[in-house]
Amino acid sequence: MKVAVFPGSFDPVTTGHMDLIKRGAGMFDKLVLGVLVNPGKTPFFSLEERVEMLAWLTKDLANVSVKSFEGLLVEFLEQEQASVIVRGLRTAQDFEYELPLAQANMKLNQNADTVFLATAPEYSYISSSGVKEIYRFGGNIKEMVPDLVYKRFYARSEERGGTYAG
Ligand code: PNS
């Protein structure tokens, strides 16, 4: 059985991530979404919210599961009995960032192979950090995130009594 892990912060999960998840799920027997616990960073959405949103968004994909992980990715791989890491590549800049990560993971665990999926062109401009910035400045993020995530952003601005363009 070929098990792959798609790790990320998913803060928030974007439409680009969703496309990669669906494509990755079709390539492996099991795809585990590993949501990073990063103690050094305050996320926009809590770990619980990110896991819950991903679980809901992937509920119809039978071979996809969602878990959180802390520490080294290769240890999470071992825990999940996975040998493949799935990551998306939007640009050459992504490649420059991702290649040494993939190689470091390989050094730490020689069985850890990273598979890069080319981001579909319609999603290549989307990033979680860009989405948060556009949201903060009142821009429309509707096409960049799944509806559920959009609603959560919207609910957040209602809570804060702010207006929201979108
Ligand atoms: O969505 P992101 O924030 O780009 O994902 C980054 C992620 C989670 C893939 C990366 O930060 C990671 O693997 N962190 C776990 C720590 C680790 O294993 N580091 C060693 C590789 S150099």
mmCIF file of C-alpha atoms and ligand atoms in Angstrom:
data_model
loop_
_atom_site.group_PDB
_atom_site.id
_atom_site.type_symbol
_atom_site.label_atom_id
_atom_site.label_comp_id
_atom_site.label_asym_id
_atom_site.label_seq_id
_atom_site.Cartn_x
_atom_site.Cartn_y
_atom_site.Cartn_z
ATOM 1 C CA MET A 1 0.000 0.000 0.000
ATOM 2 C CA LYS A 2 1.445 3.351 -1.043
ATOM 3 C CA VAL A 3 0.812 6.000 1.594
ATOM 4 C CA ALA A 4 1.625 9.666 0.959
ATOM 5 C CA VAL A 5 1.621 12.664 3.262
ATOM 6 C CA PHE A 6 0.713 16.148 2.089
ATOM 7 C CA PRO A 7 2.158 18.406 4.789
ATOM 8 C CA GLY A 8 1.438 22.085 5.212
ATOM 9 C CA SER A 9 0.304 24.896 7.428
ATOM 10 C CA PHE A 10 -3.023 25.122 5.550
ATOM 11 C CA ASP A 11 -3.611 28.529 7.151
ATOM 12 C CA PRO A 12 -5.946 28.626 5.316
ATOM 13 C CA VAL A 13 -6.475 25.781 2.873
ATOM 14 C CA THR A 14 -6.870 27.324 -0.592
ATOM 15 C CA THR A 15 -8.550 26.215 -3.810
ATOM 16 C CA GLY A 16 -5.050 25.430 -5.069
ATOM 17 C CA HIS A 17 -4.489 23.065 -2.120
ATOM 18 C CA MET A 18 -7.867 21.424 -2.780
ATOM 19 C CA ASP A 19 -6.898 20.709 -6.377
ATOM 20 C CA LEU A 20 -3.605 19.163 -5.256
ATOM 21 C CA ILE A 21 -5.380 17.084 -2.577
ATOM 22 C CA LYS A 22 -7.852 15.654 -5.109
ATOM 23 C CA ARG A 23 -5.116 14.883 -7.608
ATOM 24 C CA GLY A 24 -2.844 13.400 -4.920
ATOM 25 C CA ALA A 25 -5.694 11.247 -3.604
ATOM 26 C CA GLY A 26 -6.006 9.734 -7.084
ATOM 27 C CA MET A 27 -2.338 8.807 -7.171
ATOM 28 C CA PHE A 28 -1.874 6.997 -3.854
ATOM 29 C CA ASP A 29 -3.727 4.372 -1.853
ATOM 30 C CA LYS A 30 -3.877 6.738 1.093
ATOM 31 C CA LEU A 31 -3.200 10.446 1.412
ATOM 32 C CA VAL A 32 -2.703 11.878 4.884
ATOM 33 C CA LEU A 33 -2.949 15.653 5.208
ATOM 34 C CA GLY A 34 -0.450 16.657 7.880
ATOM 35 C CA VAL A 35 -1.299 19.999 9.445
ATOM 36 C CA LEU A 36 1.789 21.555 10.966
ATOM 37 C CA VAL A 37 1.776 22.593 14.607
ATOM 38 C CA ASN A 38 4.148 25.532 14.621
ATOM 39 C CA PRO A 39 4.645 26.739 18.202
ATOM 40 C CA GLY A 40 6.701 29.733 17.006
ATOM 41 C CA LYS A 41 3.910 31.217 14.903
ATOM 42 C CA THR A 42 0.421 32.451 15.728
ATOM 43 C CA PRO A 43 -1.820 31.154 12.955
ATOM 44 C CA PHE A 44 -4.866 32.978 11.611
ATOM 45 C CA PHE A 45 -7.007 29.849 12.092
ATOM 46 C CA SER A 46 -6.346 27.648 15.104
ATOM 47 C CA LEU A 47 -4.945 24.170 14.580
ATOM 48 C CA GLU A 48 -8.335 22.683 15.511
ATOM 49 C CA GLU A 49 -10.129 24.893 12.980
ATOM 50 C CA ARG A 50 -7.678 24.032 10.211
ATOM 51 C CA VAL A 51 -7.987 20.294 10.872
ATOM 52 C CA GLU A 52 -11.772 20.514 11.135
ATOM 53 C CA MET A 53 -12.117 22.510 7.894
ATOM 54 C CA LEU A 54 -9.845 20.124 5.985
ATOM 55 C CA ALA A 55 -11.728 17.105 7.359
ATOM 56 C CA TRP A 56 -15.048 18.572 6.215
ATOM 57 C CA LEU A 57 -13.699 19.574 2.811
ATOM 58 C CA THR A 58 -12.294 16.082 2.154
ATOM 59 C CA LYS A 59 -15.175 14.084 3.653
ATOM 60 C CA ASP A 60 -16.077 12.621 0.241
ATOM 61 C CA LEU A 61 -12.530 11.494 -0.516
ATOM 62 C CA ALA A 62 -12.473 8.052 1.093
ATOM 63 C CA ASN A 63 -8.691 7.612 1.106
ATOM 64 C CA VAL A 64 -7.871 11.043 2.572
ATOM 65 C CA SER A 65 -7.398 11.600 6.294
ATOM 66 C CA VAL A 66 -6.361 14.670 8.259
ATOM 67 C CA LYS A 67 -3.958 14.766 11.195
ATOM 68 C CA SER A 68 -1.805 17.337 12.896
ATOM 69 C CA PHE A 69 1.899 16.906 13.487
ATOM 70 C CA GLU A 70 4.620 18.569 15.473
ATOM 71 C CA GLY A 71 8.362 18.342 14.947
ATOM 72 C CA LEU A 72 10.016 16.578 12.051
ATOM 73 C CA LEU A 73 8.029 15.686 8.974
ATOM 74 C CA VAL A 74 10.020 12.472 8.499
ATOM 75 C CA GLU A 75 8.882 11.312 11.938
ATOM 76 C CA PHE A 76 5.289 11.960 10.969
ATOM 77 C CA LEU A 77 5.915 9.935 7.815
ATOM 78 C CA GLU A 78 7.159 7.024 9.896
ATOM 79 C CA GLN A 79 4.189 7.284 12.223
ATOM 80 C CA GLU A 80 1.841 7.111 9.242
ATOM 81 C CA GLN A 81 3.888 4.403 7.494
ATOM 82 C CA ALA A 82 4.178 6.725 4.534
ATOM 83 C CA SER A 83 7.068 6.947 2.093
ATOM 84 C CA VAL A 84 5.989 9.845 -0.108
ATOM 85 C CA ILE A 85 5.673 13.572 0.556
ATOM 86 C CA VAL A 86 3.382 15.487 -1.797
ATOM 87 C CA ARG A 87 3.989 19.195 -2.398
ATOM 88 C CA GLY A 88 2.740 21.589 -5.035
ATOM 89 C CA LEU A 89 4.955 23.766 -7.206
ATOM 90 C CA ARG A 90 3.622 27.077 -8.465
ATOM 91 C CA THR A 91 6.788 28.870 -9.489
ATOM 92 C CA ALA A 92 10.556 28.547 -9.767
ATOM 93 C CA GLN A 93 10.697 30.303 -6.386
ATOM 94 C CA ASP A 94 8.703 27.439 -4.876
ATOM 95 C CA PHE A 95 11.129 25.001 -6.431
ATOM 96 C CA GLU A 96 14.101 26.789 -4.873
ATOM 97 C CA TYR A 97 12.440 26.572 -1.473
ATOM 98 C CA GLU A 98 11.152 23.023 -1.879
ATOM 99 C CA LEU A 99 14.171 21.236 -3.347
ATOM 100 C CA PRO A 100 16.475 21.630 -0.311
ATOM 101 C CA LEU A 101 13.559 20.683 1.971
ATOM 102 C CA ALA A 102 12.995 17.512 -0.054
ATOM 103 C CA GLN A 103 16.711 16.758 0.042
ATOM 104 C CA ALA A 104 16.958 17.384 3.787
ATOM 105 C CA ASN A 105 14.028 15.037 4.323
ATOM 106 C CA MET A 106 15.780 12.458 2.171
ATOM 107 C CA LYS A 107 18.941 12.798 4.275
ATOM 108 C CA LEU A 108 16.902 12.288 7.420
ATOM 109 C CA ASN A 109 15.025 9.322 5.984
ATOM 110 C CA GLN A 110 16.307 7.777 2.777
ATOM 111 C CA ASN A 111 12.888 6.297 2.096
ATOM 112 C CA ALA A 112 11.216 9.719 2.038
ATOM 113 C CA ASP A 113 10.592 10.633 -1.578
ATOM 114 C CA THR A 114 9.027 13.972 -2.420
ATOM 115 C CA VAL A 115 6.639 14.098 -5.346
ATOM 116 C CA PHE A 116 6.002 17.568 -6.748
ATOM 117 C CA LEU A 117 2.716 18.258 -8.457
ATOM 118 C CA ALA A 118 2.608 21.196 -10.847
ATOM 119 C CA THR A 119 -0.049 23.617 -9.672
ATOM 120 C CA ALA A 120 -2.785 24.033 -12.269
ATOM 121 C CA PRO A 121 -2.330 27.416 -13.998
ATOM 122 C CA GLU A 122 -5.623 28.810 -12.706
ATOM 123 C CA TYR A 123 -4.381 28.465 -9.123
ATOM 124 C CA SER A 124 -0.760 29.431 -9.504
ATOM 125 C CA TYR A 125 -1.223 32.959 -8.112
ATOM 126 C CA ILE A 126 -2.874 31.733 -4.910
ATOM 127 C CA SER A 127 -1.021 31.425 -1.609
ATOM 128 C CA SER A 128 -2.274 31.215 1.973
ATOM 129 C CA SER A 129 -0.237 34.278 2.930
ATOM 130 C CA GLY A 130 -1.566 36.228 -0.058
ATOM 131 C CA VAL A 131 -5.144 35.292 0.850
ATOM 132 C CA LYS A 132 -4.663 36.591 4.412
ATOM 133 C CA GLU A 133 -3.136 39.826 3.182
ATOM 134 C CA ILE A 134 -5.900 40.449 0.639
ATOM 135 C CA TYR A 135 -8.493 39.705 3.358
ATOM 136 C CA ARG A 136 -6.844 42.119 5.800
ATOM 137 C CA PHE A 137 -6.995 44.930 3.271
ATOM 138 C CA GLY A 138 -10.632 44.199 2.438
ATOM 139 C CA GLY A 139 -10.110 42.531 -0.953
ATOM 140 C CA ASN A 140 -12.201 39.724 -2.382
ATOM 141 C CA ILE A 141 -10.814 36.243 -1.686
ATOM 142 C CA LYS A 142 -13.904 34.313 -2.806
ATOM 143 C CA GLU A 143 -12.233 32.525 -5.704
ATOM 144 C CA MET A 144 -9.087 31.732 -3.771
ATOM 145 C CA VAL A 145 -10.522 29.590 -1.003
ATOM 146 C CA PRO A 146 -13.259 26.954 -0.680
ATOM 147 C CA ASP A 147 -16.691 28.344 0.278
ATOM 148 C CA LEU A 148 -16.429 27.024 3.827
ATOM 149 C CA VAL A 149 -13.168 28.889 4.376
ATOM 150 C CA TYR A 150 -14.591 32.032 2.809
ATOM 151 C CA LYS A 151 -17.525 31.863 5.230
ATOM 152 C CA ARG A 152 -15.159 31.441 8.169
ATOM 153 C CA PHE A 153 -13.220 34.544 7.125
ATOM 154 C CA TYR A 154 -16.498 36.390 6.719
ATOM 155 C CA ALA A 155 -17.720 35.216 10.155
ATOM 156 C CA ARG A 156 -14.459 36.428 11.635
ATOM 157 C CA SER A 157 -14.934 39.941 10.255
ATOM 158 C CA GLU A 158 -18.558 39.991 11.456
ATOM 159 C CA GLU A 159 -17.348 39.029 14.930
ATOM 160 C CA ARG A 160 -14.990 41.960 14.824
ATOM 161 C CA GLY A 161 -17.731 44.273 13.622
ATOM 162 C CA GLY A 162 -15.787 45.084 10.494
ATOM 163 C CA THR A 163 -17.031 45.377 6.963
ATOM 164 C CA TYR A 164 -15.938 42.935 4.359
ATOM 165 C CA ALA A 165 -15.688 43.421 0.639
ATOM 166 C CA GLY A 166 -16.500 40.211 -1.090
HETATM 167 O O1 PNS B 1 2.446 25.074 4.070
HETATM 168 P P1 PNS B 1 3.878 25.324 4.425
HETATM 169 O O2 PNS B 1 3.965 26.248 5.619
HETATM 170 O O3 PNS B 1 4.677 25.808 3.256
HETATM 171 O O4 PNS B 1 4.486 23.892 4.870
HETATM 172 C C1 PNS B 1 5.814 23.777 5.323
HETATM 173 C C2 PNS B 1 6.113 22.365 5.867
HETATM 174 C C3 PNS B 1 5.061 21.945 6.874
HETATM 175 C C4 PNS B 1 6.129 21.374 4.725
HETATM 176 C C5 PNS B 1 7.523 22.403 6.518
HETATM 177 O O5 PNS B 1 7.616 23.523 7.343
HETATM 178 C C6 PNS B 1 7.833 21.161 7.346
HETATM 179 O O6 PNS B 1 7.973 20.084 6.832
HETATM 180 N N1 PNS B 1 7.942 21.348 8.686
HETATM 181 C C7 PNS B 1 8.218 20.287 9.605
HETATM 182 C C8 PNS B 1 9.616 20.431 10.199
HETATM 183 C C9 PNS B 1 10.637 19.628 9.428
HETATM 184 O O7 PNS B 1 10.524 18.441 9.224
HETATM 185 N N2 PNS B 1 11.703 20.308 8.988
HETATM 186 C C10 PNS B 1 12.803 19.618 8.338
HETATM 187 C C11 PNS B 1 12.851 19.840 6.870
HETATM 188 S S1 PNS B 1 14.166 20.962 6.568
#
